[in-house]
GROMACS .gro file of C-alpha atoms in nm:
model
  197
    1UNK     CA    1  10.648   5.700   3.980
    2UNK     CA    2  10.706   5.616   4.344
    3UNK     CA    3  10.816   5.887   4.572
    4UNK     CA    4  11.132   5.835   4.766
    5UNK     CA    5  11.115   5.913   5.141
    6UNK     CA    6  11.300   6.226   5.234
    7UNK     CA    7  11.635   6.189   5.401
    8UNK     CA    8  11.664   6.303   5.763
    9UNK     CA    9  11.855   6.612   5.647
   10UNK     CA   10  11.567   6.731   5.424
   11UNK     CA   11  11.280   6.630   5.650
   12UNK     CA   12  11.119   6.929   5.825
   13UNK     CA   13  11.181   6.920   6.196
   14UNK     CA   14  10.895   6.830   6.423
   15UNK     CA   15  10.896   7.127   6.655
   16UNK     CA   16  10.615   6.990   6.875
   17UNK     CA   17  10.799   6.958   7.206
   18UNK     CA   18  10.994   7.278   7.161
   19UNK     CA   19  10.679   7.466   7.060
   20UNK     CA   20  10.495   7.321   7.363
   21UNK     CA   21  10.775   7.432   7.594
   22UNK     CA   22  10.781   7.780   7.436
   23UNK     CA   23  10.402   7.805   7.465
   24UNK     CA   24  10.408   7.703   7.829
   25UNK     CA   25  10.683   7.952   7.909
   26UNK     CA   26  10.491   8.227   7.727
   27UNK     CA   27  10.172   8.136   7.920
   28UNK     CA   28  10.352   8.143   8.255
   29UNK     CA   29  10.508   8.479   8.177
   30UNK     CA   30  10.179   8.623   8.055
   31UNK     CA   31   9.985   8.486   8.353
   32UNK     CA   32  10.242   8.631   8.594
   33UNK     CA   33  10.200   8.976   8.433
   34UNK     CA   34   9.821   8.959   8.407
   35UNK     CA   35   9.776   8.830   8.765
   36UNK     CA   36  10.025   9.086   8.900
   37UNK     CA   37   9.821   9.363   8.737
   38UNK     CA   38   9.464   9.235   8.779
   39UNK     CA   39   9.463   8.966   9.046
   40UNK     CA   40   9.338   8.610   9.040
   41UNK     CA   41   9.003   8.684   8.875
   42UNK     CA   42   9.164   8.802   8.551
   43UNK     CA   43   9.012   8.622   8.253
   44UNK     CA   44   9.206   8.331   8.117
   45UNK     CA   45   9.143   8.465   7.766
   46UNK     CA   46   9.356   8.770   7.855
   47UNK     CA   47   9.644   8.539   7.953
   48UNK     CA   48   9.619   8.345   7.625
   49UNK     CA   49   9.604   8.670   7.424
   50UNK     CA   50   9.908   8.817   7.604
   51UNK     CA   51  10.101   8.489   7.544
   52UNK     CA   52  10.001   8.493   7.174
   53UNK     CA   53   9.835   8.155   7.185
   54UNK     CA   54   9.480   8.022   7.163
   55UNK     CA   55   9.273   7.935   7.468
   56UNK     CA   56   9.292   7.573   7.353
   57UNK     CA   57   9.671   7.586   7.393
   58UNK     CA   58   9.629   7.738   7.738
   59UNK     CA   59   9.392   7.457   7.844
   60UNK     CA   60   9.633   7.195   7.704
   61UNK     CA   61   9.895   7.315   7.955
   62UNK     CA   62   9.666   7.421   8.238
   63UNK     CA   63   9.332   7.239   8.261
   64UNK     CA   64   9.167   7.503   8.482
   65UNK     CA   65   9.210   7.839   8.658
   66UNK     CA   66   9.351   7.670   8.971
   67UNK     CA   67   9.633   7.508   8.769
   68UNK     CA   68   9.734   7.844   8.618
   69UNK     CA   69   9.726   8.026   8.954
   70UNK     CA   70   9.911   7.749   9.137
   71UNK     CA   71  10.187   7.739   8.871
   72UNK     CA   72  10.234   8.115   8.894
   73UNK     CA   73  10.196   8.174   9.265
   74UNK     CA   74  10.384   7.869   9.381
   75UNK     CA   75  10.711   8.048   9.302
   76UNK     CA   76  10.614   8.341   9.523
   77UNK     CA   77  10.526   8.111   9.809
   78UNK     CA   78  10.839   7.902   9.758
   79UNK     CA   79  11.056   8.212   9.796
   80UNK     CA   80  10.891   8.295  10.128
   81UNK     CA   81  10.940   7.935  10.242
   82UNK     CA   82  11.306   7.935  10.132
   83UNK     CA   83  11.373   8.262  10.311
   84UNK     CA   84  11.212   8.121  10.628
   85UNK     CA   85  11.415   7.799  10.601
   86UNK     CA   86  11.752   7.972  10.556
   87UNK     CA   87  12.006   7.905  10.831
   88UNK     CA   88  12.025   8.270  10.941
   89UNK     CA   89  11.655   8.350  10.885
   90UNK     CA   90  11.477   8.591  11.110
   91UNK     CA   91  11.124   8.723  11.105
   92UNK     CA   92  11.225   9.076  10.988
   93UNK     CA   93  11.406   8.940  10.679
   94UNK     CA   94  11.124   8.703  10.583
   95UNK     CA   95  10.863   8.977  10.625
   96UNK     CA   96  11.081   9.184  10.386
   97UNK     CA   97  11.058   8.903  10.125
   98UNK     CA   98  10.685   8.867  10.185
   99UNK     CA   99  10.638   9.243  10.147
  100UNK     CA  100  10.834   9.243   9.820
  101UNK     CA  101  10.593   8.987   9.678
  102UNK     CA  102  10.298   9.190   9.803
  103UNK     CA  103  10.423   9.497   9.621
  104UNK     CA  104  10.480   9.300   9.300
  105UNK     CA  105  10.159   9.098   9.266
  106UNK     CA  106   9.789   9.159   9.315
  107UNK     CA  107   9.742   8.782   9.280
  108UNK     CA  108   9.976   8.713   9.570
  109UNK     CA  109   9.770   8.955   9.781
  110UNK     CA  110   9.463   8.757   9.677
  111UNK     CA  111   9.591   8.427   9.809
  112UNK     CA  112   9.683   8.582  10.147
  113UNK     CA  113   9.329   8.707  10.189
  114UNK     CA  114   9.217   8.345  10.159
  115UNK     CA  115   9.367   8.267  10.500
  116UNK     CA  116   9.122   8.114  10.740
  117UNK     CA  117   8.860   8.098  10.471
  118UNK     CA  118   8.891   7.732  10.377
  119UNK     CA  119   8.547   7.663  10.516
  120UNK     CA  120   8.385   7.956  10.338
  121UNK     CA  121   8.229   7.899  10.000
  122UNK     CA  122   8.381   8.079   9.708
  123UNK     CA  123   8.745   8.056   9.820
  124UNK     CA  124   8.945   7.840   9.584
  125UNK     CA  125   9.119   7.552   9.755
  126UNK     CA  126   9.451   7.637   9.586
  127UNK     CA  127   9.440   7.985   9.741
  128UNK     CA  128   9.381   7.842  10.088
  129UNK     CA  129   9.661   7.588  10.042
  130UNK     CA  130   9.912   7.850   9.929
  131UNK     CA  131   9.809   8.087  10.209
  132UNK     CA  132   9.852   7.805  10.462
  133UNK     CA  133  10.207   7.745  10.334
  134UNK     CA  134  10.295   8.115  10.386
  135UNK     CA  135  10.148   8.105  10.738
  136UNK     CA  136  10.346   7.793  10.830
  137UNK     CA  137  10.671   7.948  10.701
  138UNK     CA  138  10.615   8.266  10.902
  139UNK     CA  139  10.487   8.095  11.214
  140UNK     CA  140  10.806   7.887  11.247
  141UNK     CA  141  11.004   8.210  11.289
  142UNK     CA  142  10.777   8.384  11.540
  143UNK     CA  143  10.967   8.415  11.865
  144UNK     CA  144  10.780   8.371  12.190
  145UNK     CA  145  10.641   8.705  12.299
  146UNK     CA  146  10.638   8.853  11.944
  147UNK     CA  147  10.337   9.080  11.906
  148UNK     CA  148  10.203   8.866  11.620
  149UNK     CA  149  10.224   8.545  11.824
  150UNK     CA  150   9.993   8.634  12.112
  151UNK     CA  151   9.665   8.524  11.951
  152UNK     CA  152   9.644   8.246  11.695
  153UNK     CA  153   9.494   8.452  11.409
  154UNK     CA  154   9.696   8.770  11.467
  155UNK     CA  155   9.976   8.678  11.225
  156UNK     CA  156   9.764   8.637  10.913
  157UNK     CA  157   9.523   8.914  11.010
  158UNK     CA  158   9.826   9.145  11.020
  159UNK     CA  159   9.947   9.015  10.682
  160UNK     CA  160   9.599   9.074  10.536
  161UNK     CA  161   9.590   9.425  10.681
  162UNK     CA  162   9.926   9.511  10.528
  163UNK     CA  163   9.831   9.358  10.196
  164UNK     CA  164   9.515   9.567  10.197
  165UNK     CA  165   9.731   9.880  10.227
  166UNK     CA  166   9.945   9.788   9.926
  167UNK     CA  167   9.805  10.029   9.671
  168UNK     CA  168   9.959  10.277   9.434
  169UNK     CA  169  10.064  10.319   9.074
  170UNK     CA  170  10.431  10.242   9.124
  171UNK     CA  171  10.615   9.973   9.311
  172UNK     CA  172  10.779  10.242   9.525
  173UNK     CA  173  10.438  10.376   9.632
  174UNK     CA  174  10.318  10.027   9.718
  175UNK     CA  175  10.635   9.951   9.916
  176UNK     CA  176  10.604  10.282  10.106
  177UNK     CA  177  10.244  10.199  10.202
  178UNK     CA  178  10.334   9.842  10.302
  179UNK     CA  179  10.620   9.963  10.526
  180UNK     CA  180  10.389  10.225  10.680
  181UNK     CA  181  10.128   9.956  10.754
  182UNK     CA  182  10.386   9.728  10.923
  183UNK     CA  183  10.516  10.027  11.121
  184UNK     CA  184  10.163  10.114  11.239
  185UNK     CA  185  10.127   9.752  11.354
  186UNK     CA  186  10.455   9.791  11.547
  187UNK     CA  187  10.632   9.527  11.339
  188UNK     CA  188  10.987   9.558  11.205
  189UNK     CA  189  11.047   9.457  10.842
  190UNK     CA  190  11.386   9.388  10.687
  191UNK     CA  191  11.496   9.484  10.336
  192UNK     CA  192  11.211   9.457  10.089
  193UNK     CA  193  11.355   9.227   9.823
  194UNK     CA  194  11.303   8.898   9.647
  195UNK     CA  195  11.476   8.598   9.795
  196UNK     CA  196  11.773   8.489   9.586
  197UNK     CA  197  11.898   8.208   9.806
   0.00000   0.00000   0.00000
């Protein structure tokens, strides 16, 4: 007896593309959480576990640690760039957006500590590239005579100093410490918030 092919109505749906999209979204969400909590050195296995997928699935979407970090942190950097590129942008507002990301993510802090370290061994190239993008966005807004514009490295040294002060168990504690660090550096910071365009 020959078997008749199933009609389209009875054939089980191939959920491959939808499953792949769901898996990628779950990995991105999990990586954002894990990196925010633990920084860039968090094990990739923890990301896969939090997403509820195997490490093989993780590597299918992100071939290496750099691909995961870049996918997650690019959004943080893009918000700083968009805030800096806005028509009415000023340094205080953009530092507020930068500070919000510092209080939200240990991984974002990690890329900002990569500034100026491109020639040093052990610093991932993606971290240096993302840090450079943040510096370019901020530097465009530095008015002549601003205290962070006097010496070439002052801007990112100040950012690294502030990011080093961002500690605490709650976001409110971290924001308080970040604002205190900017204040001690004599720098005004606008509202600490994400950039929503």
